[in-house]
């Protein structure tokens, strides 16, 4: 066996021994409040389908009709012959919805964040990131060639300190999640915007878990915080969470979008999202307005769950988002608790290192507008029995 293969085998064995080995579940049903895995019908609290749109009949109909019109695959990258009418429509709709001159579609949030960093940064620049940022932001910073420094979670004083230490650097970028994917809490975007303005840094917000959920109209964390495009020049959002489809977008001014088209390799050299899926996303975006009841219903479920968890004395982390992490600590204990809940008909993922820091393993409970109050109560009953 080759030395590299042997090393990989050893690393896999270590993961198994430390209760950190990841395994996939295979669904035989659509996303929803309940899912089918083999012969099991499970109440699901681990999907990012926050508004319950992934299986919405209007979204499905649009996908089917546009597959008949445009075919299945886009056939090429956007810059060759993969850019269709639905792509252009959705980009214009997202720009209008987010209050920015333009938007650009990417195949995933990961590709979008890598593309942002590649287009904006070069060797000799400095990028500053929250310690709990998503891996795509961190990897984007590392791959950009700029010097990456991480500030303490939501600590704007620490960020300011680091920026002042690099006052000699001309190109400075600060990146943060809007809502943090594993803790569920929000970034102090107003304070971050102020610090960036004072220190001459460009602020980038990854709003994958806020877009569609937060704000009066569902426009996300920036709308919730009352921030303008001038204060946060670069906004990234994903389409596979609250909107229930797939892909991502970056919204900003004319120069930003043109810069991404010219310099973001993860945009230039990637096949475009299938046009039928893009057309379905246009319907999802419209449903944010026409079925606006979904957001307040979701907030009611979050409040109900947190109140019930408090009565049970469960150690929930501080989150007002659909992400409600239950801190366990030990990775093996988190895995066992997840398995006990599953035996009770409730599916919740155990999140373990290296996704989270050692000693902070947790159950990542996520709520959806597809749930009802009885289902939330069933979750609480199961946690009372097993947690």
Coordinates of N, CA and C in Angstrom, one line a residue, residues 208-366:
X208 N -26.0 33.2 4.4 CA -26.7 31.9 4.0 C -27.8 31.5 4.9
X209 N -27.7 31.8 6.2 CA -28.7 31.3 7.2 C -29.6 32.4 7.6
X210 N -29.5 33.6 7.1 CA -30.4 34.7 7.4 C -31.3 35.1 6.3
X211 N -30.8 34.9 5.0 CA -31.5 35.3 3.9 C -32.8 34.5 3.8
X212 N -33.9 35.2 3.6 CA -35.2 34.6 3.5 C -35.9 34.4 4.8
X213 N -35.2 34.5 5.9 CA -35.7 34.2 7.2 C -35.9 35.5 8.0
X214 N -34.8 36.3 8.1 CA -34.8 37.5 8.9 C -35.2 38.7 8.1
X215 N -35.6 39.8 8.9 CA -36.0 41.0 8.3 C -37.5 41.1 8.0
X216 N -38.0 42.3 7.9 CA -39.5 42.5 7.7 C -40.0 41.8 6.4
X217 N -39.1 41.8 5.4 CA -39.5 41.2 4.1 C -38.8 39.9 3.8
X218 N -38.0 39.5 4.7 CA -37.2 38.2 4.5 C -35.9 38.5 3.7
X219 N -35.5 39.7 3.6 CA -34.2 40.0 2.9 C -33.0 39.7 3.7
X220 N -33.2 39.3 5.0 CA -32.0 38.8 5.7 C -31.5 39.6 6.8
X221 N -30.2 39.3 7.2 CA -29.6 39.9 8.3 C -29.4 41.4 8.2
X222 N -29.1 41.9 7.0 CA -28.8 43.3 6.7 C -30.1 44.1 6.9
X223 N -31.2 43.6 6.4 CA -32.5 44.2 6.6 C -32.9 44.2 8.1
X224 N -32.6 43.1 8.7 CA -32.9 43.1 10.2 C -32.1 44.1 11.0
X225 N -30.9 44.4 10.5 CA -30.0 45.3 11.2 C -30.2 46.7 10.7
X226 N -30.9 46.9 9.6 CA -31.2 48.3 9.1 C -29.9 48.8 8.4
X227 N -29.1 48.0 7.7 CA -27.9 48.4 7.1 C -28.1 48.5 5.6
X228 N -27.4 49.5 5.0 CA -27.5 49.8 3.6 C -26.4 49.1 2.8
X229 N -26.5 49.1 1.5 CA -25.5 48.5 0.6 C -24.2 49.3 0.8
X230 N -24.3 50.5 1.1 CA -23.0 51.3 1.3 C -22.3 50.8 2.5
X231 N -23.0 50.5 3.6 CA -22.3 50.0 4.8 C -21.8 48.6 4.7
X232 N -22.5 47.7 3.9 CA -22.1 46.4 3.6 C -22.0 46.2 2.1
X233 N -20.9 46.4 1.5 CA -20.8 46.4 0.0 C -20.9 45.1 -0.6
X234 N -20.6 44.0 0.1 CA -20.6 42.7 -0.5 C -21.6 41.7 0.3
X235 N -22.6 41.3 -0.3 CA -23.6 40.3 0.3 C -23.6 39.0 -0.4
X236 N -23.4 37.9 0.3 CA -23.6 36.6 -0.3 C -24.8 35.9 0.4
X237 N -25.6 35.3 -0.4 CA -26.7 34.5 0.1 C -26.9 33.2 -0.6
X238 N -27.4 32.2 0.0 CA -27.6 30.9 -0.6 C -29.1 30.7 -0.9
X239 N -29.3 29.8 -1.9 CA -30.7 29.6 -2.4 C -31.2 28.2 -1.9
X240 N -30.3 27.4 -1.4 CA -30.7 26.0 -1.0 C -31.2 25.9 0.4
X241 N -31.3 27.0 1.2 CA -31.8 26.9 2.6 C -33.2 27.4 2.6
X242 N -33.4 28.7 3.0 CA -34.7 29.2 3.1 C -35.5 29.1 1.8
X243 N -34.9 29.3 0.7 CA -35.6 29.3 -0.6 C -35.8 27.9 -1.1
X244 N -35.2 26.9 -0.5 CA -35.5 25.5 -0.8 C -35.1 24.9 -2.2
X245 N -34.1 25.6 -2.9 CA -33.7 25.1 -4.2 C -32.2 24.8 -4.2
X246 N -31.4 25.6 -4.8 CA -30.0 25.3 -4.8 C -29.2 26.4 -5.5
X247 N -27.9 26.5 -5.1 CA -27.1 27.6 -5.6 C -26.9 28.7 -4.7
X248 N -26.3 29.8 -5.2 CA -26.0 31.0 -4.3 C -25.9 32.2 -5.2
X249 N -25.8 33.4 -4.5 CA -25.6 34.6 -5.3 C -24.8 35.6 -4.5
X250 N -24.2 36.5 -5.2 CA -23.5 37.6 -4.6 C -24.1 38.9 -5.1
X251 N -24.5 39.8 -4.3 CA -25.1 41.1 -4.6 C -24.2 42.3 -4.3
X252 N -24.1 43.2 -5.2 CA -23.3 44.4 -4.9 C -23.4 45.4 -6.0
X253 N -22.4 46.3 -6.1 CA -22.5 47.3 -7.2 C -21.9 46.7 -8.5
X254 N -22.0 47.6 -9.5 CA -21.6 47.2 -10.9 C -20.1 46.7 -10.9
X255 N -19.2 47.4 -10.3 CA -17.8 47.0 -10.3 C -17.6 45.7 -9.7
X256 N -18.2 45.4 -8.5 CA -18.1 44.1 -7.8 C -18.5 43.0 -8.7
X257 N -19.7 43.1 -9.3 CA -20.2 42.0 -10.2 C -19.4 41.8 -11.4
X258 N -19.0 42.9 -12.0 CA -18.1 42.8 -13.2 C -16.7 42.2 -12.8
X259 N -16.3 42.6 -11.6 CA -15.0 42.0 -11.2 C -15.1 40.5 -10.9
X260 N -16.2 40.0 -10.4 CA -16.4 38.6 -10.2 C -16.5 37.9 -11.5
X261 N -17.2 38.5 -12.5 CA -17.3 37.8 -13.8 C -15.9 37.7 -14.4
X262 N -15.1 38.7 -14.2 CA -13.7 38.7 -14.9 C -12.7 37.9 -14.1
X263 N -12.8 37.8 -12.8 CA -11.6 37.3 -12.0 C -12.0 36.2 -11.1
X264 N -13.2 35.8 -10.8 CA -13.6 34.8 -9.9 C -13.5 33.4 -10.6
X265 N -12.5 32.7 -10.4 CA -12.3 31.4 -11.1 C -13.4 30.4 -10.8
X266 N -14.0 30.5 -9.6 CA -15.1 29.6 -9.2 C -16.4 29.9 -10.0
X267 N -16.4 31.1 -10.6 CA -17.6 31.4 -11.4 C -17.2 31.1 -12.9
X268 N -16.1 31.5 -13.3 CA -15.7 31.4 -14.7 C -15.6 30.0 -15.2
X269 N -15.1 29.1 -14.4 CA -14.8 27.7 -14.8 C -15.8 26.7 -14.2
X270 N -17.1 27.1 -14.0 CA -18.1 26.2 -13.4 C -19.3 26.2 -14.3
X271 N -19.8 25.0 -14.5 CA -21.1 24.9 -15.3 C -22.2 25.6 -14.6
X272 N -23.0 26.4 -15.3 CA -24.1 27.1 -14.7 C -25.2 26.2 -14.1
X273 N -25.9 26.7 -13.0 CA -27.0 26.0 -12.4 C -28.0 25.7 -13.5
X274 N -28.6 24.5 -13.5 CA -29.7 24.2 -14.5 C -30.7 25.2 -14.5
X275 N -31.1 25.7 -15.7 CA -32.1 26.8 -15.8 C -33.5 26.5 -15.2
X276 N -33.9 25.2 -15.2 CA -35.2 24.9 -14.6 C -35.1 25.1 -13.1
X277 N -34.0 24.8 -12.5 CA -33.9 25.0 -11.0 C -33.9 26.5 -10.7
X278 N -33.2 27.3 -11.6 CA -33.2 28.7 -11.4 C -34.6 29.3 -11.6
X279 N -35.4 28.8 -12.5 CA -36.8 29.3 -12.7 C -37.6 28.9 -11.4
X280 N -37.4 27.7 -10.9 CA -38.1 27.3 -9.6 C -37.7 28.3 -8.5
X281 N -36.5 28.7 -8.5 CA -36.0 29.7 -7.4 C -36.8 31.0 -7.5
X282 N -37.0 31.4 -8.7 CA -37.8 32.6 -8.9 C -39.2 32.5 -8.3
X283 N -39.8 31.3 -8.3 CA -41.1 31.1 -7.7 C -40.9 31.2 -6.2
X284 N -39.8 30.5 -5.6 CA -39.5 30.6 -4.2 C -39.4 32.0 -3.7
X285 N -38.7 32.8 -4.5 CA -38.5 34.2 -4.1 C -39.8 35.0 -4.1
X286 N -40.7 34.7 -5.0 CA -42.0 35.3 -5.0 C -42.8 34.8 -3.8
X287 N -42.7 33.6 -3.4 CA -43.4 33.0 -2.3 C -43.0 33.7 -0.9
X288 N -41.8 34.3 -0.9 CA -41.5 35.1 0.3 C -42.5 36.2 0.6
X289 N -43.0 36.7 -0.5 CA -44.0 37.8 -0.4 C -45.4 37.3 -0.3
X290 N -45.8 36.4 -1.2 CA -47.2 35.9 -1.3 C -47.6 35.0 -0.1
X291 N -46.6 34.3 0.4 CA -46.8 33.5 1.6 C -46.0 33.9 2.8
X292 N -46.1 35.2 3.1 CA -45.3 35.9 4.1 C -45.6 35.3 5.5
X293 N -46.7 34.5 5.7 CA -47.1 33.9 7.0 C -46.0 32.9 7.4
X294 N -45.2 32.5 6.5 CA -44.2 31.4 6.9 C -43.2 31.9 7.9
X295 N -42.7 33.2 7.8 CA -41.7 33.7 8.7 C -42.3 33.9 10.1
X296 N -43.4 34.6 10.3 CA -43.9 34.7 11.7 C -44.3 33.3 12.3
X297 N -44.8 32.4 11.5 CA -45.1 31.0 12.0 C -43.8 30.4 12.5
X298 N -42.7 30.5 11.7 CA -41.4 30.0 12.1 C -41.0 30.6 13.4
X299 N -41.1 31.9 13.6 CA -40.7 32.6 14.8 C -41.5 32.1 16.0
X300 N -42.8 31.8 15.8 CA -43.6 31.3 16.9 C -43.2 29.9 17.3
X301 N -42.8 29.1 16.3 CA -42.3 27.8 16.7 C -41.0 27.9 17.4
X302 N -40.1 28.8 17.0 CA -38.8 29.0 17.7 C -39.1 29.4 19.2
X303 N -40.0 30.3 19.4 CA -40.3 30.8 20.7 C -40.9 29.7 21.6
X304 N -41.8 28.9 21.0 CA -42.4 27.7 21.7 C -41.3 26.7 22.1
X305 N -40.4 26.4 21.2 CA -39.4 25.4 21.5 C -38.5 26.0 22.6
X306 N -38.0 27.2 22.5 CA -37.1 27.7 23.5 C -37.8 27.8 24.9
X307 N -39.1 28.2 24.9 CA -39.8 28.2 26.2 C -39.9 26.8 26.8
X308 N -40.2 25.8 26.0 CA -40.3 24.4 26.4 C -38.9 23.9 26.9
X309 N -37.9 24.2 26.2 CA -36.5 23.8 26.5 C -36.1 24.4 27.9
X310 N -36.5 25.7 28.1 CA -36.1 26.3 29.3 C -36.8 25.7 30.5
X311 N -38.1 25.3 30.3 CA -38.8 24.6 31.4 C -38.1 23.3 31.7
X312 N -37.6 22.6 30.7 CA -36.9 21.3 30.9 C -35.5 21.5 31.4
X313 N -35.0 22.7 31.4 CA -33.6 22.9 31.9 C -32.6 22.5 30.9
X314 N -32.9 22.5 29.6 CA -32.0 22.1 28.6 C -31.0 23.2 28.2
X315 N -29.7 22.8 28.1 CA -28.7 23.9 27.8 C -28.6 24.3 26.4
X316 N -29.7 25.0 25.9 CA -29.7 25.6 24.6 C -28.7 26.8 24.5
X317 N -28.1 26.9 23.3 CA -27.2 28.1 23.1 C -28.1 29.3 22.8
X318 N -27.5 30.5 22.9 CA -28.2 31.7 22.7 C -28.5 32.0 21.3
X319 N -29.7 31.6 20.8 CA -30.0 31.8 19.4 C -31.5 32.1 19.2
X320 N -31.8 33.1 18.4 CA -33.2 33.4 18.0 C -33.5 33.0 16.6
X321 N -32.6 32.3 16.0 CA -32.8 31.8 14.6 C -33.4 30.4 14.6
X322 N -33.7 29.9 13.4 CA -34.2 28.5 13.3 C -33.2 27.5 13.8
X323 N -31.9 27.9 13.9 CA -30.8 27.0 14.4 C -30.8 27.0 15.9
X324 N -31.2 25.9 16.6 CA -31.3 25.9 18.0 C -30.3 24.8 18.6
X325 N -29.0 25.1 18.8 CA -28.1 24.1 19.2 C -28.3 23.7 20.7
X326 N -28.3 22.4 21.0 CA -28.3 21.9 22.3 C -26.9 21.4 22.7
X327 N -26.2 22.1 23.5 CA -24.9 21.8 23.8 C -24.8 20.5 24.7
X328 N -23.9 19.6 24.2 CA -23.7 18.3 24.9 C -22.3 18.2 25.5
X329 N -21.3 18.6 24.6 CA -19.9 18.6 25.1 C -19.1 17.5 24.5
X330 N -19.3 16.3 25.0 CA -18.6 15.1 24.5 C -19.1 14.6 23.2
X331 N -18.3 14.3 22.3 CA -18.7 13.8 20.9 C -19.5 12.5 21.0
X332 N -19.0 11.6 21.8 CA -19.6 10.3 21.9 C -21.0 10.4 22.6
X333 N -21.1 11.3 23.6 CA -22.4 11.5 24.2 C -23.4 12.2 23.3
X334 N -22.9 13.1 22.4 CA -23.8 13.7 21.4 C -24.3 12.7 20.4
X335 N -23.5 11.8 20.0 CA -23.9 10.8 19.1 C -24.9 9.8 19.7
X336 N -24.7 9.4 20.9 CA -25.6 8.6 21.6 C -27.0 9.2 21.8
X337 N -27.0 10.5 22.1 CA -28.3 11.2 22.3 C -29.0 11.3 21.0
X338 N -28.3 11.5 19.9 CA -28.9 11.6 18.6 C -29.5 10.2 18.2
X339 N -28.8 9.1 18.6 CA -29.3 7.8 18.3 C -30.6 7.5 19.1
X340 N -30.6 7.9 20.4 CA -31.8 7.7 21.2 C -33.0 8.4 20.7
X341 N -32.8 9.6 20.2 CA -33.9 10.4 19.7 C -34.4 9.7 18.4
X342 N -33.5 9.2 17.6 CA -33.9 8.5 16.4 C -34.7 7.3 16.7
X343 N -34.4 6.5 17.7 CA -35.1 5.4 18.1 C -36.5 5.7 18.6
X344 N -36.7 7.0 18.9 CA -38.0 7.6 19.4 C -38.7 8.3 18.2
X345 N -38.2 8.1 17.0 CA -38.8 8.7 15.8 C -38.5 10.1 15.5
X346 N -37.4 10.6 16.1 CA -37.0 12.1 15.9 C -35.6 12.1 15.4
X347 N -35.4 12.8 14.3 CA -34.1 12.9 13.6 C -33.5 14.2 13.9
X348 N -32.3 14.2 14.6 CA -31.6 15.4 14.9 C -30.1 15.0 14.8
X349 N -29.3 15.8 14.0 CA -27.9 15.6 13.8 C -27.0 15.9 15.0
X350 N -26.1 15.0 15.2 CA -25.0 15.3 16.2 C -23.9 16.0 15.5
X351 N -23.5 17.2 15.9 CA -22.4 17.9 15.3 C -21.2 17.8 16.2
X352 N -20.1 17.3 15.6 CA -18.9 17.0 16.4 C -17.7 17.7 15.8
X353 N -16.5 17.7 16.5 CA -15.3 18.2 15.9 C -15.0 17.4 14.7
X354 N -14.4 17.9 13.7 CA -13.8 19.3 13.6 C -14.7 20.4 13.2
X355 N -16.0 20.0 13.0 CA -17.0 21.1 12.6 C -17.1 22.1 13.7
X356 N -17.1 21.7 14.9 CA -17.1 22.6 16.1 C -15.9 22.2 16.9
X357 N -15.6 23.1 17.8 CA -14.4 23.0 18.7 C -14.5 21.8 19.6
X358 N -13.4 21.1 20.0 CA -13.4 20.0 20.9 C -14.1 20.4 22.2
X359 N -14.9 19.5 22.7 CA -15.6 19.8 24.0 C -16.9 20.6 23.8
X360 N -17.3 20.9 22.5 CA -18.5 21.6 22.3 C -19.5 20.9 21.3
X361 N -19.4 19.5 21.3 CA -20.3 18.7 20.5 C -21.7 19.1 20.9
X362 N -22.6 19.0 19.9 CA -24.0 19.4 20.2 C -25.0 18.7 19.3
X363 N -26.2 18.8 19.6 CA -27.3 18.5 18.7 C -27.7 19.8 18.0
X364 N -27.6 19.8 16.7 CA -28.0 21.0 15.9 C -29.5 20.9 15.5
X365 N -30.4 21.4 16.3 CA -31.8 21.3 16.1 C -32.2 22.5 15.2
X366 N -32.9 22.2 14.1 CA -33.3 23.2 13.2 C -34.8 23.1 13.0

